XYZ file of C-alpha atoms in Angstrom:
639
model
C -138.283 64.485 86.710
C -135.893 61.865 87.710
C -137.650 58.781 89.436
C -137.299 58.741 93.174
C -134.905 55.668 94.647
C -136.274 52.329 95.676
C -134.987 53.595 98.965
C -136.690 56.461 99.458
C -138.919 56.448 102.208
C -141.476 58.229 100.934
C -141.807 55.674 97.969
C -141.837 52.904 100.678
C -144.364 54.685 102.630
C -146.750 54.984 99.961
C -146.502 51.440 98.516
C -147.273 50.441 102.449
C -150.511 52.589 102.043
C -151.560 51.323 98.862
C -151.145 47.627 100.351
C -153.380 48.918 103.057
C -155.530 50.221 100.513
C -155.900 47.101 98.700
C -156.497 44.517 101.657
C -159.566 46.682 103.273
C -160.688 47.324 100.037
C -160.779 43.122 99.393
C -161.918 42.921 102.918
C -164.681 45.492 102.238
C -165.916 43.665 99.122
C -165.792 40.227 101.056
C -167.608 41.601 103.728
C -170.079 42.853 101.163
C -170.894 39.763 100.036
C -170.727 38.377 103.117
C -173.780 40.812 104.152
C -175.812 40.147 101.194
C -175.865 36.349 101.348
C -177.156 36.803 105.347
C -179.615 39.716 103.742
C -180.768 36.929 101.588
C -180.806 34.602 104.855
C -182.638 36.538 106.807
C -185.006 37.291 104.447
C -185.768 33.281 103.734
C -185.595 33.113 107.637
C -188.336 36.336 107.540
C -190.834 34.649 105.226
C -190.735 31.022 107.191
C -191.163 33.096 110.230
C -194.562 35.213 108.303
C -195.732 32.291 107.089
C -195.743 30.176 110.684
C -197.209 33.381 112.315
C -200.273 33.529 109.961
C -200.790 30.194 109.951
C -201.621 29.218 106.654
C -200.028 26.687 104.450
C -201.439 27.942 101.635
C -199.421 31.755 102.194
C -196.243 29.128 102.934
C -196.841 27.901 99.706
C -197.161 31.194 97.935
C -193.377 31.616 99.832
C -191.954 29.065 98.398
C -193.921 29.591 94.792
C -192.311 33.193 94.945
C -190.179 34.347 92.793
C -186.617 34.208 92.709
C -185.685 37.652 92.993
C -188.401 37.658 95.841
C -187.654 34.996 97.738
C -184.191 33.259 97.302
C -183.770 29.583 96.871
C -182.267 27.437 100.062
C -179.544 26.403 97.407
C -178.427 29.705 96.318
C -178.781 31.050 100.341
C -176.458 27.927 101.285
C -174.282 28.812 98.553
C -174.510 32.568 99.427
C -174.101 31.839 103.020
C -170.915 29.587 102.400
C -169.022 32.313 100.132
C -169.728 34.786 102.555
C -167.866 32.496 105.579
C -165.162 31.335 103.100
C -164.533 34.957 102.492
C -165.057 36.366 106.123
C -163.889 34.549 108.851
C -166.616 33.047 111.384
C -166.665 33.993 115.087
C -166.464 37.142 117.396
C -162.504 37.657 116.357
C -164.538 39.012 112.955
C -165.213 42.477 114.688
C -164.075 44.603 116.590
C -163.702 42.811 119.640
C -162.066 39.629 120.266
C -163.141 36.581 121.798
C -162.327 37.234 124.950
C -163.751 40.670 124.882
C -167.451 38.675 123.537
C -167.083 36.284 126.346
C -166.536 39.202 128.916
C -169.719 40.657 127.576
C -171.643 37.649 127.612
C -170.439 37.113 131.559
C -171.406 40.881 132.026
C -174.762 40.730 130.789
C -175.716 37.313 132.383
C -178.046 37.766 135.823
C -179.400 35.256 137.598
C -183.124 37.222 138.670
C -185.308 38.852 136.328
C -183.960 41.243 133.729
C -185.234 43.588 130.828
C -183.930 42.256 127.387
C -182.426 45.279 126.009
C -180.889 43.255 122.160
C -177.980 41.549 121.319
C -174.157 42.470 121.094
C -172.622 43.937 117.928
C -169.684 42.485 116.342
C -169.718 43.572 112.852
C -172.996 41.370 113.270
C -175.262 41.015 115.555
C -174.463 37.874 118.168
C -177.484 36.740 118.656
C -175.711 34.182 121.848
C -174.866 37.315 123.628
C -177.735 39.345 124.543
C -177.693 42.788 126.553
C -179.541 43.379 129.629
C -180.567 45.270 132.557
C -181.288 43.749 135.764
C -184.974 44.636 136.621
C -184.167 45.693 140.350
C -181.414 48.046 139.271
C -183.734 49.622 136.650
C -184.703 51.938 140.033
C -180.964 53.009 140.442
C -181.954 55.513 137.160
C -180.919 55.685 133.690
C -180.281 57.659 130.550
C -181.364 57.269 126.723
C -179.486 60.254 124.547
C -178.837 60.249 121.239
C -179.322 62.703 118.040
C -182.790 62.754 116.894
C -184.142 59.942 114.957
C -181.886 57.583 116.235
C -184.192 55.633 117.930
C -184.680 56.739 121.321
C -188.636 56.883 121.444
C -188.729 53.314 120.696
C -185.698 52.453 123.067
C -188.393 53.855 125.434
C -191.386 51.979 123.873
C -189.447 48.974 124.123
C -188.435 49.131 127.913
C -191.757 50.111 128.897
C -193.352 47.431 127.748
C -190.870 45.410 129.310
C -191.150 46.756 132.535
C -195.206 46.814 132.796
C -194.663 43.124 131.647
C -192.973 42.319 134.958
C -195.664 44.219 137.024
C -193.881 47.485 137.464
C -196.040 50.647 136.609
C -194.493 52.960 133.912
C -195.058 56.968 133.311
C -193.909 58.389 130.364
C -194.744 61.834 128.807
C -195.588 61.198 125.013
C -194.160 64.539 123.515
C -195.091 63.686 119.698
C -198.051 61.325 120.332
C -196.340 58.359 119.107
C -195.770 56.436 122.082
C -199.681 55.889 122.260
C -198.764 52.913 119.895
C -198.055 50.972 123.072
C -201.960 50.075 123.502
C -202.297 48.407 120.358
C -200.400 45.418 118.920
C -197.977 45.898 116.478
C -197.990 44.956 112.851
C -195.243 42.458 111.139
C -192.898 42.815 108.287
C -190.589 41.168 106.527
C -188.186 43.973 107.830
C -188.872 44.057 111.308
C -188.983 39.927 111.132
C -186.053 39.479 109.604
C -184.200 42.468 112.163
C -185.970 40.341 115.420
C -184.462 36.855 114.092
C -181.548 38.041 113.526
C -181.115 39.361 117.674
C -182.620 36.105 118.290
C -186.256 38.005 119.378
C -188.778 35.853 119.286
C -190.999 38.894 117.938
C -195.174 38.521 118.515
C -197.165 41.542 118.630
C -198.777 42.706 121.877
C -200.692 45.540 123.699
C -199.880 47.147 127.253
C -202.935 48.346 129.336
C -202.854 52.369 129.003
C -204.097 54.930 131.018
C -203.779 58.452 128.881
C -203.626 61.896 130.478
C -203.921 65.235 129.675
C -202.211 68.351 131.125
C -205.319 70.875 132.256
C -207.582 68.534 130.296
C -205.964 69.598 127.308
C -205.530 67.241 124.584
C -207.285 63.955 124.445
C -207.122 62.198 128.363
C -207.847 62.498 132.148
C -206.764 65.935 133.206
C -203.721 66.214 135.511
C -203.735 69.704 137.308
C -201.732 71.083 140.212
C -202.603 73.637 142.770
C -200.188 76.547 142.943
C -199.206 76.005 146.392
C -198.496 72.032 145.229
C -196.183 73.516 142.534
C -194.115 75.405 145.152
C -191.826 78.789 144.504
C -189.295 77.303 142.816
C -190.129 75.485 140.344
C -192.687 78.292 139.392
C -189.649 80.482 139.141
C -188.447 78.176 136.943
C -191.260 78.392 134.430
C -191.583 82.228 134.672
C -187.748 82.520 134.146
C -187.506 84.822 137.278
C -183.627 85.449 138.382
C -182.393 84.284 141.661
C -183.840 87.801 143.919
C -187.085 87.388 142.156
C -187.102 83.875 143.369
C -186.584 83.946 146.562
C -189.121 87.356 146.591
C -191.389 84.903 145.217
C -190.636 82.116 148.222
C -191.969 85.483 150.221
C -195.079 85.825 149.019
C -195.523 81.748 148.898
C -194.940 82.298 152.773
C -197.057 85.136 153.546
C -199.900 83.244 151.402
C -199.304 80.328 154.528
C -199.104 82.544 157.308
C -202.634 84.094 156.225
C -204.389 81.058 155.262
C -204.505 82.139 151.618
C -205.106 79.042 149.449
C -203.045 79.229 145.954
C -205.131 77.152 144.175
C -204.566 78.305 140.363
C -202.771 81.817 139.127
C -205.454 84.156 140.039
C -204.922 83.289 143.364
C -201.437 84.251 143.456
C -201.987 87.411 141.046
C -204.852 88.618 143.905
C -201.856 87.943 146.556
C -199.141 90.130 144.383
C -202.170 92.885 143.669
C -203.427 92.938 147.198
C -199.599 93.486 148.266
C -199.040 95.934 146.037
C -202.224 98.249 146.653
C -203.027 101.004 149.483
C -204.415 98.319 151.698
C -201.835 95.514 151.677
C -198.503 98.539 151.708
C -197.977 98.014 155.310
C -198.189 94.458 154.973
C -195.539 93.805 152.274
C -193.357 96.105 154.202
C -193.245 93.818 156.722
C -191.923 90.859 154.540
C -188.978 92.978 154.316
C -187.009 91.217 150.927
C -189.854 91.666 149.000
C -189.946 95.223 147.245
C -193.364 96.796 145.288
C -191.255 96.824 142.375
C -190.423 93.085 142.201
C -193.883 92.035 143.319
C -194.828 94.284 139.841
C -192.309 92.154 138.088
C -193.908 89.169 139.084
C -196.785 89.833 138.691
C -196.402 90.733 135.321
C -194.715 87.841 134.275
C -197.474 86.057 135.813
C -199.876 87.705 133.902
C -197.970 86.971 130.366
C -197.834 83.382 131.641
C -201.884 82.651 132.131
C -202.317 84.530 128.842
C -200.299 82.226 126.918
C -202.840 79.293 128.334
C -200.756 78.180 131.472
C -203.598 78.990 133.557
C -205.660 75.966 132.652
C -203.077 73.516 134.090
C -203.564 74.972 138.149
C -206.623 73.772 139.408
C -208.171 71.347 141.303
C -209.114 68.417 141.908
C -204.792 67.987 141.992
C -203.626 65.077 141.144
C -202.134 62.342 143.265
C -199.787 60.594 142.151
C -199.889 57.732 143.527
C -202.555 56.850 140.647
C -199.884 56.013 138.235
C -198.819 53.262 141.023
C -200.882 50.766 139.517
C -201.470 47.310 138.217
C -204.469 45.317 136.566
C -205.832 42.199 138.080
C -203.139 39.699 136.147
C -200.091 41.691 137.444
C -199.200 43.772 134.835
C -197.903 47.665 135.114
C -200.365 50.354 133.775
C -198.485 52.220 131.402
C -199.316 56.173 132.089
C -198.767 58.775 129.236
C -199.005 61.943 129.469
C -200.208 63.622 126.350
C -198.360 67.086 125.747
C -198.888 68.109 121.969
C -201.205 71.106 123.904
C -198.307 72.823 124.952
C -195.094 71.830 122.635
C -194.726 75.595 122.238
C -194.041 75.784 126.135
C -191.626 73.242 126.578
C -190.402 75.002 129.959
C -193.869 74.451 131.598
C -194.466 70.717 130.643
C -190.827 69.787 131.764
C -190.934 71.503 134.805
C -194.405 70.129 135.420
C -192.771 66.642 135.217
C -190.460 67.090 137.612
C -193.276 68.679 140.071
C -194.767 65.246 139.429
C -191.677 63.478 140.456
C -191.110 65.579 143.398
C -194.723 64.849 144.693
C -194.042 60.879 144.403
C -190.645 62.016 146.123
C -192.793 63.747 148.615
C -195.441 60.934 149.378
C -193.835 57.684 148.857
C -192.329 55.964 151.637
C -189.208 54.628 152.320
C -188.839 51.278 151.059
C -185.047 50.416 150.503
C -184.093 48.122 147.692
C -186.817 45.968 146.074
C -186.472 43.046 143.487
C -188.509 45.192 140.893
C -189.105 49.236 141.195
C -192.916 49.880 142.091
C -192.751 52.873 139.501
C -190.121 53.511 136.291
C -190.544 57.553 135.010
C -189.368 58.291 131.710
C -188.213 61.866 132.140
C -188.334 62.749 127.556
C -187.004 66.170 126.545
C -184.800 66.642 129.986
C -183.082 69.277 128.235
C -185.598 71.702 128.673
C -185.214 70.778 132.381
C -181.881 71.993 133.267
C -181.452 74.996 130.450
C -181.281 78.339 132.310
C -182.542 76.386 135.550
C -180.817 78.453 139.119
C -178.946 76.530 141.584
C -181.762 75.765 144.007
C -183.557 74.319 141.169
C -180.822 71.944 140.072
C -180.086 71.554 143.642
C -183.580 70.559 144.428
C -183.441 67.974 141.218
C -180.369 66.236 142.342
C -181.323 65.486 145.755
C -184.986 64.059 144.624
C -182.590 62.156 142.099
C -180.436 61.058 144.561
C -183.091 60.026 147.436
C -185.967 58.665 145.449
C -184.266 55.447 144.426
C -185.019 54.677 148.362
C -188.865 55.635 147.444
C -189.025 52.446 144.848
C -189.355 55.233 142.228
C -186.484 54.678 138.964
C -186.043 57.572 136.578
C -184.748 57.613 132.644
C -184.095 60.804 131.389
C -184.091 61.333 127.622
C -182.479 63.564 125.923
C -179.999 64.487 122.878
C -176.188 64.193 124.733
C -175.527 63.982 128.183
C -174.165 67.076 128.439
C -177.827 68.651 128.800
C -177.440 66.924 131.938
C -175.467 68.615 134.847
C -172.451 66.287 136.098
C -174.315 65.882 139.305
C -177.144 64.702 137.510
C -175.514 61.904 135.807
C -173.437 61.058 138.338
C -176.941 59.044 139.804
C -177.484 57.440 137.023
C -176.368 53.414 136.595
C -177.435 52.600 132.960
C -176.932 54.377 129.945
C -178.228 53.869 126.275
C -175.899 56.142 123.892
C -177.527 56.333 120.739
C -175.673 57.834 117.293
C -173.632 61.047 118.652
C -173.681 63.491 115.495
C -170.444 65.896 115.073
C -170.926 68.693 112.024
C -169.620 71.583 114.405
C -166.701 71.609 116.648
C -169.188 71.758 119.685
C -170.649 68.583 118.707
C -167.112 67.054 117.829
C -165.986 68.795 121.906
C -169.077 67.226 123.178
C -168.708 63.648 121.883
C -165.329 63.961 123.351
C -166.437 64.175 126.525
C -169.011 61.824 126.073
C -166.728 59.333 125.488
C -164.433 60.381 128.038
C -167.490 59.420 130.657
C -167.028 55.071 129.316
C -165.324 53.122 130.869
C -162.215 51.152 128.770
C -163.452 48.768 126.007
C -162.569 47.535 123.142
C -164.195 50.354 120.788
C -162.821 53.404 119.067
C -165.922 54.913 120.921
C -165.805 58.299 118.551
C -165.713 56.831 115.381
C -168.564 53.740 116.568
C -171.012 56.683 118.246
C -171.070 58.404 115.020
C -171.587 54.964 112.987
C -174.294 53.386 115.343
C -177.295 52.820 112.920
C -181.155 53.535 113.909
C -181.750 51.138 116.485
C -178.423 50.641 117.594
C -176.847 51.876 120.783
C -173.819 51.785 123.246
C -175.176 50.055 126.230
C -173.610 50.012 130.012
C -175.668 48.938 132.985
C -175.185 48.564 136.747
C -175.134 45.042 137.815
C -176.669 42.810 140.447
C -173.775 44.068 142.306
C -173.710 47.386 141.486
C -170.914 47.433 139.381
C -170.643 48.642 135.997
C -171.162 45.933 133.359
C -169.538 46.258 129.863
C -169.238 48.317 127.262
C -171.330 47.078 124.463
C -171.930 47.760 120.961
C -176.455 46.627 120.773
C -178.698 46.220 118.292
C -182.012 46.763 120.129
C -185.475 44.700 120.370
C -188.401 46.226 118.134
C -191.306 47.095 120.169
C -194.075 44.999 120.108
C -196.795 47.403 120.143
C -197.608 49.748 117.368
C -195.035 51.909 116.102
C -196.747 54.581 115.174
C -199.798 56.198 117.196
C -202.845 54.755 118.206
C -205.947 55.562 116.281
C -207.854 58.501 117.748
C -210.940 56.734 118.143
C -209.781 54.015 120.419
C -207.771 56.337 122.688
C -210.902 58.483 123.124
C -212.722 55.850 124.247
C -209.874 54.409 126.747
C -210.337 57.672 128.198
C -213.979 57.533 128.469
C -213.682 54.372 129.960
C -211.139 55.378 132.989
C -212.106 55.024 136.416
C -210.349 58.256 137.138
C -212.226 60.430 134.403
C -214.911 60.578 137.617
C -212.169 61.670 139.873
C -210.723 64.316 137.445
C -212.634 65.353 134.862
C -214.645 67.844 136.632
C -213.094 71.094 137.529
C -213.510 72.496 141.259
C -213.485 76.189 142.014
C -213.470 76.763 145.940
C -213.290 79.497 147.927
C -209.537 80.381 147.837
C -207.097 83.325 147.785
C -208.921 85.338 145.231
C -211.801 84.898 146.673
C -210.657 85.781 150.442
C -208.953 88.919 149.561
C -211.771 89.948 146.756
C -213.512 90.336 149.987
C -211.522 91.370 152.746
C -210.655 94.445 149.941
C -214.372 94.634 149.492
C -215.093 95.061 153.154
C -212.122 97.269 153.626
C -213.791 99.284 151.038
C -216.959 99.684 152.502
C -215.479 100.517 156.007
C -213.573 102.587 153.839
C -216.954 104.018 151.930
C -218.593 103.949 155.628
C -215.794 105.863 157.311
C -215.417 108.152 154.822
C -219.283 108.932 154.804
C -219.061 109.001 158.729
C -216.538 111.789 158.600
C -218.108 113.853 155.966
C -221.167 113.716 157.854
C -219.161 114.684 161.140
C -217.723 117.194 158.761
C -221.388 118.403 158.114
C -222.781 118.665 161.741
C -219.814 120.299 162.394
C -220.439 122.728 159.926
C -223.955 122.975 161.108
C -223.312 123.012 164.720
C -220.613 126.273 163.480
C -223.050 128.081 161.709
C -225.891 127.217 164.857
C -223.322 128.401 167.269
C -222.806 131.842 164.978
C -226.179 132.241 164.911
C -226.902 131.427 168.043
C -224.124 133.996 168.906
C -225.408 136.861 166.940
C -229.441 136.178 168.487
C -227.543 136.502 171.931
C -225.582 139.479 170.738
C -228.327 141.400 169.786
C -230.447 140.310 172.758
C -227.740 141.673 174.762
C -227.651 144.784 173.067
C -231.086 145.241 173.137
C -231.870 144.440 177.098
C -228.589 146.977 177.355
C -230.528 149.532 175.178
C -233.548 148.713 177.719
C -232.344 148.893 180.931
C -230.469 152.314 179.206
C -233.781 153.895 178.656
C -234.904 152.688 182.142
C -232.422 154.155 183.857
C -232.728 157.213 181.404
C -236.779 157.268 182.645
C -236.226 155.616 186.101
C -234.434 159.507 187.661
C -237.704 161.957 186.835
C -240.406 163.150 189.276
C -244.315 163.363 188.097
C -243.799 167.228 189.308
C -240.738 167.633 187.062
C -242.962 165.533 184.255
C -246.179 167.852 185.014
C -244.090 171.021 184.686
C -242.237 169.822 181.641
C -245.736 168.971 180.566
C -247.031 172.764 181.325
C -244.199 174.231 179.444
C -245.238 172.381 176.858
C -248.863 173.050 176.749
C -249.949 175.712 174.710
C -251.337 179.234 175.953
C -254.875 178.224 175.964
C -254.370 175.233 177.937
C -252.477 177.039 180.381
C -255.168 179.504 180.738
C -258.123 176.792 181.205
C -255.760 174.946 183.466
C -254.802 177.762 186.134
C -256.374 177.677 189.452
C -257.983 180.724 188.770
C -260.240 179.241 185.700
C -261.057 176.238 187.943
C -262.722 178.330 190.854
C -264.886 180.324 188.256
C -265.524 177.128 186.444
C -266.749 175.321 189.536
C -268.931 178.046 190.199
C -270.754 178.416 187.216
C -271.544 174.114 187.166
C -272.650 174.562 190.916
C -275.244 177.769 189.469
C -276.446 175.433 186.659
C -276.472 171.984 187.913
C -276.764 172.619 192.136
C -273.706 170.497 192.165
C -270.022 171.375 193.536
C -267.281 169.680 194.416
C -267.463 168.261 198.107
């Protein structure tokens, strides 16, 4: 093959790339070194930093008698650190933005009240001279932490709580793995995390935030947090039973009919007893009357129901219900009580623990007054796993979130949601939201590539390739944009994020059993109340409807009886008349058979029948002769 012309573009072309090739590959190798001699750096800079925080000469002796593969010598760092700036050159142009661009950030990011220190601004290194915050009174004008998981997020959360209950303001978070209880107990140092802290400029020290722990229905390790049915309301009830639209608003029905009759819905079997009264002989008429709501959806329902309190559900509606203005609060030296909300119980019902959050926000939406803007929010919510929130939610739901979004900035109240992309949030969701914390985006499918897309499309203009930096963000690393003091957008910006300073992993067992032994509102809480309610109310009004039932029904059997009796008396009665008549008929017959004869007519029917003898004896004739002979023997006769 006959070698291609020096002018060929194609030759040109590829001895362009290969020049390309060759300067990032130098630049890559210098920029290698470069990061090793600061590794070594910051690791000197880690052990000083150890060794002043314990105390002890004699451990900053054992630093300095390390060795050298340990602990690198303060020659070989200076001579480390001096290749590495002869090779790379110094200062913000280094990265990927330019100076201006750095000094933009660093005006962004610079308030004048109180702020939450969220790290330090990546430029191929972290700039330790231009940190990233958030303004502590806009921390109330809501906020969202995404990111793929194990990209940080939970201690992006850790980190801001602890901020925020430093300044006074109150914090409620639900801890979905049971690592956020870490917060209570001071963190432990390493050379890692040291050397990580120094190099955002973090002046690291471990430290514990007053806890309060709760429990779901009391289950789980902490104070119980239940909510009557009526408190939870139709909808979002719907939402955990995944009813469709018409069962929903059937459901708002029988929520109103419960009202109208003064039937408490205090826990499940309360509104079972409602669906089952409906739905039998003696409620019929009744749910007629509510018109939308048909037998066969109030079956649905109730089966669904059903399904739901044998999965466990039941043991979260209940009372005492909990008010929430008990995660409003503050110890005696002004710092926020940090509330978590322990939900390992029911991580295989994510729909019913989310939804139960945002019952808890609506209540605070519901009680709180109006209080306008305040220099510091009297409660932060960190809203983890919103996802589950908004999958397969209806439009009154999301509705109903969006306006308590909206409106309960005015309340004092700010809200974080957490999730994986903002995409599990509904536009009109984010559209109330005025910081954002964008950890790593992950794209393996072409729905993940499509969705960091439009992630990126939500930015504003900066000076990153935002697609290719989301997918390169390392753990603890995030793109960071905040509303100012004036309620403008600050910055895009590329942060390395502060390290907690409580425990990163969860708090022993032991201690957080006895925090919750030791709560003031275990007293108010822990003990379950059973009052008279709906089950109770229509258990007997169907009870007395039975016996007036039972009574009625006896009452007509025994009219049915004396009826009887009173048929059969009459027949009788009848038939001893009858035959009275017929016999005083038979007797006044024979009467007036009797009644029509003479005694002559009787004497000579009498003679006619008297034998031949008698006659004889009996004829006047026999009489005279017979009188005579008694007057010859006795001297007697007749006078």
């Amino acid at each position: 093959m006959s070698a291609l012309p020096e002018s060929d573009p194609a030759l040109a072309a590829a001895e362009a790339e290969l020049q390309r090739l060759r300067a990032e590959a130098a630049a890559a190798e210098a920029a290698l070194q470069a990061a090793q001699a600061k590794a070594a750096l910051a690791a000197a800079e880690a052990e000083l930093a150890k060794a002043r925080l314990t105390g002890g000469a004699a451990d900053a002796g054992a630093a300095a008698s390390a060795p050298a593969a340990a602990q690198p010598a303060p020659d070989a760092v200076e001579s480390a650190s001096a290749a590495a700036e002869a090779a790379v050159p110094a200062g913000p142009g280094a990265g990927p933005l330019d100076a201006d661009e750095v000094a933009a950030v660093r005006d962004g990011y610079a308030f004048a009240a109180a702020a939450i220190e969220m790290g330090a601004l990546v430029n191929t290194e972290p700039l330790p001279d231009v940190p990233v915050r958030i303004p502590l009174a806009m921390t109330n004008r809501h906020g969202l932490i995404a990111g793929a998981t194990g990209t940080g997020k939970t201690r992006t959360l850790q980190g801001l709580a602890e901020q925020l209950a430093a300044h006074g303001v109150p914090v409620f978070a639900a801890d979905i793995k049971g690592d956020l209880s870490g917060v209570a107990t001071p963190g432990t140092p390493s050379d890692k995390l040291l050397a990580r802290t120094a190099g955002i400029g973090q002046d690291w020290a471990p430290a514990a935030s007053v806890t309060e722990y709760f429990a779901l229905g009391g289950i789980g390790t902490g104070v119980p947090v239940r909510a009557t049915v009526s408190g939870f309301g139709p909808l979002l009830l719907s939402k955990v039973l995944g009813l469709n639209e018409t069962q929903e608003s059937s459901l708002k029905l029988v929520f109103h009919y419960a009202d109208q009759h003064g039937l408490a819905l205090v826990d499940l079997s309360d509104l079972r007893s409602v669906l089952a009264y409906l739905t039998s002989d003696a409620g019929k008429d009744e749910l007629k009357d509510l018109g939308g709501l048909s037998a066969s959806t109030a079956g649905v329902i109730l089966r669904e129901l059903i399904v739901f309190a044998d999965a466990g559900a039941d043991v979260f509606f209940g009372e005492p219900e909990f008010e929430v203005s008990d995660f409003l609060r503050t110890v005696e030296d002004g710092r926020g009580i940090i509330s978590l909300l322990e939900v390992p119980g029911v991580a295989d019902q994510p729909a019913l623990f989310s939804t139960f959050l945002m019952y808890l926000l609506a209540e605070l939406f519901e009680l709180l007054p109006e209080v306008g803007d305040l220099d510091k929010p009297k409660l932060v919510f960190f809203f983890d796993e919103a996802h589950l929130l908004f999958r397969d939610a209806s439009k009154d739901f999301i509705a109903a979130i969006v306006q308590t979004v909206r409106l309960i900035r005015s309340k004092g109240v700010g809200v974080f949601f957490v999730t994986q992309t903002p995409k599990d949030v509904p536009g009109d969701v984010l559209a109330q939201l005025g910081s954002r914390v964008q950890h790593q985006l992950r794209a393996f499918t072409p729905d993940d590539a499509k969705a960091l897309r439009a992630t990126v499309g939500t930015y504003p203009r900066s000076g990153y390739d935002l697609e290719r930096v989301l997918q390169e963000l390392g753990t603890g690393e995030a793109i960071v944009t905040v509303m100012s003091e004036k309620g403008a957008p600050t910055p895009v910006a590329w942060t390395r994020l502060r390290a907690p300073q409580g425990l990163m992993s969860p708090t022993p067992r032991a201690a957080v059993e006895a925090a919750v032994a030791a709560s003031p509102l275990l007293a108010k809480y822990g003990t379950e109340i059973d009052r008279e309610s709906a089950r109770e109310i229509l258990t007997a009004k169907l009870k007395a409807a039975g016996d007036a039932e039972a009574a009625e029904e006896a009452a007509l059997e025994k009219a049915r009886i004396d009826a009887e009796f009173a048929k059969q008396q009459a027949a009788i009665d009848k038939a001893q008349a009858d035959a009275e008549r017929k016999a005083q008929k038979e007797y006044e017959r024979l009467l007036r058979q009797t009644s029509g004869k003479t005694r002559t007519s009787r004497s000579r029917s009498s003679r006619a029948r008297r034998s031949p003898l008698e006659q004889l004896l009996s004829s006047p004739s026999t009489e005279t002769i017979l009188d005579g002979v008694i007057r010859g023997v006795f001297g007697t006769g007749r006078r």
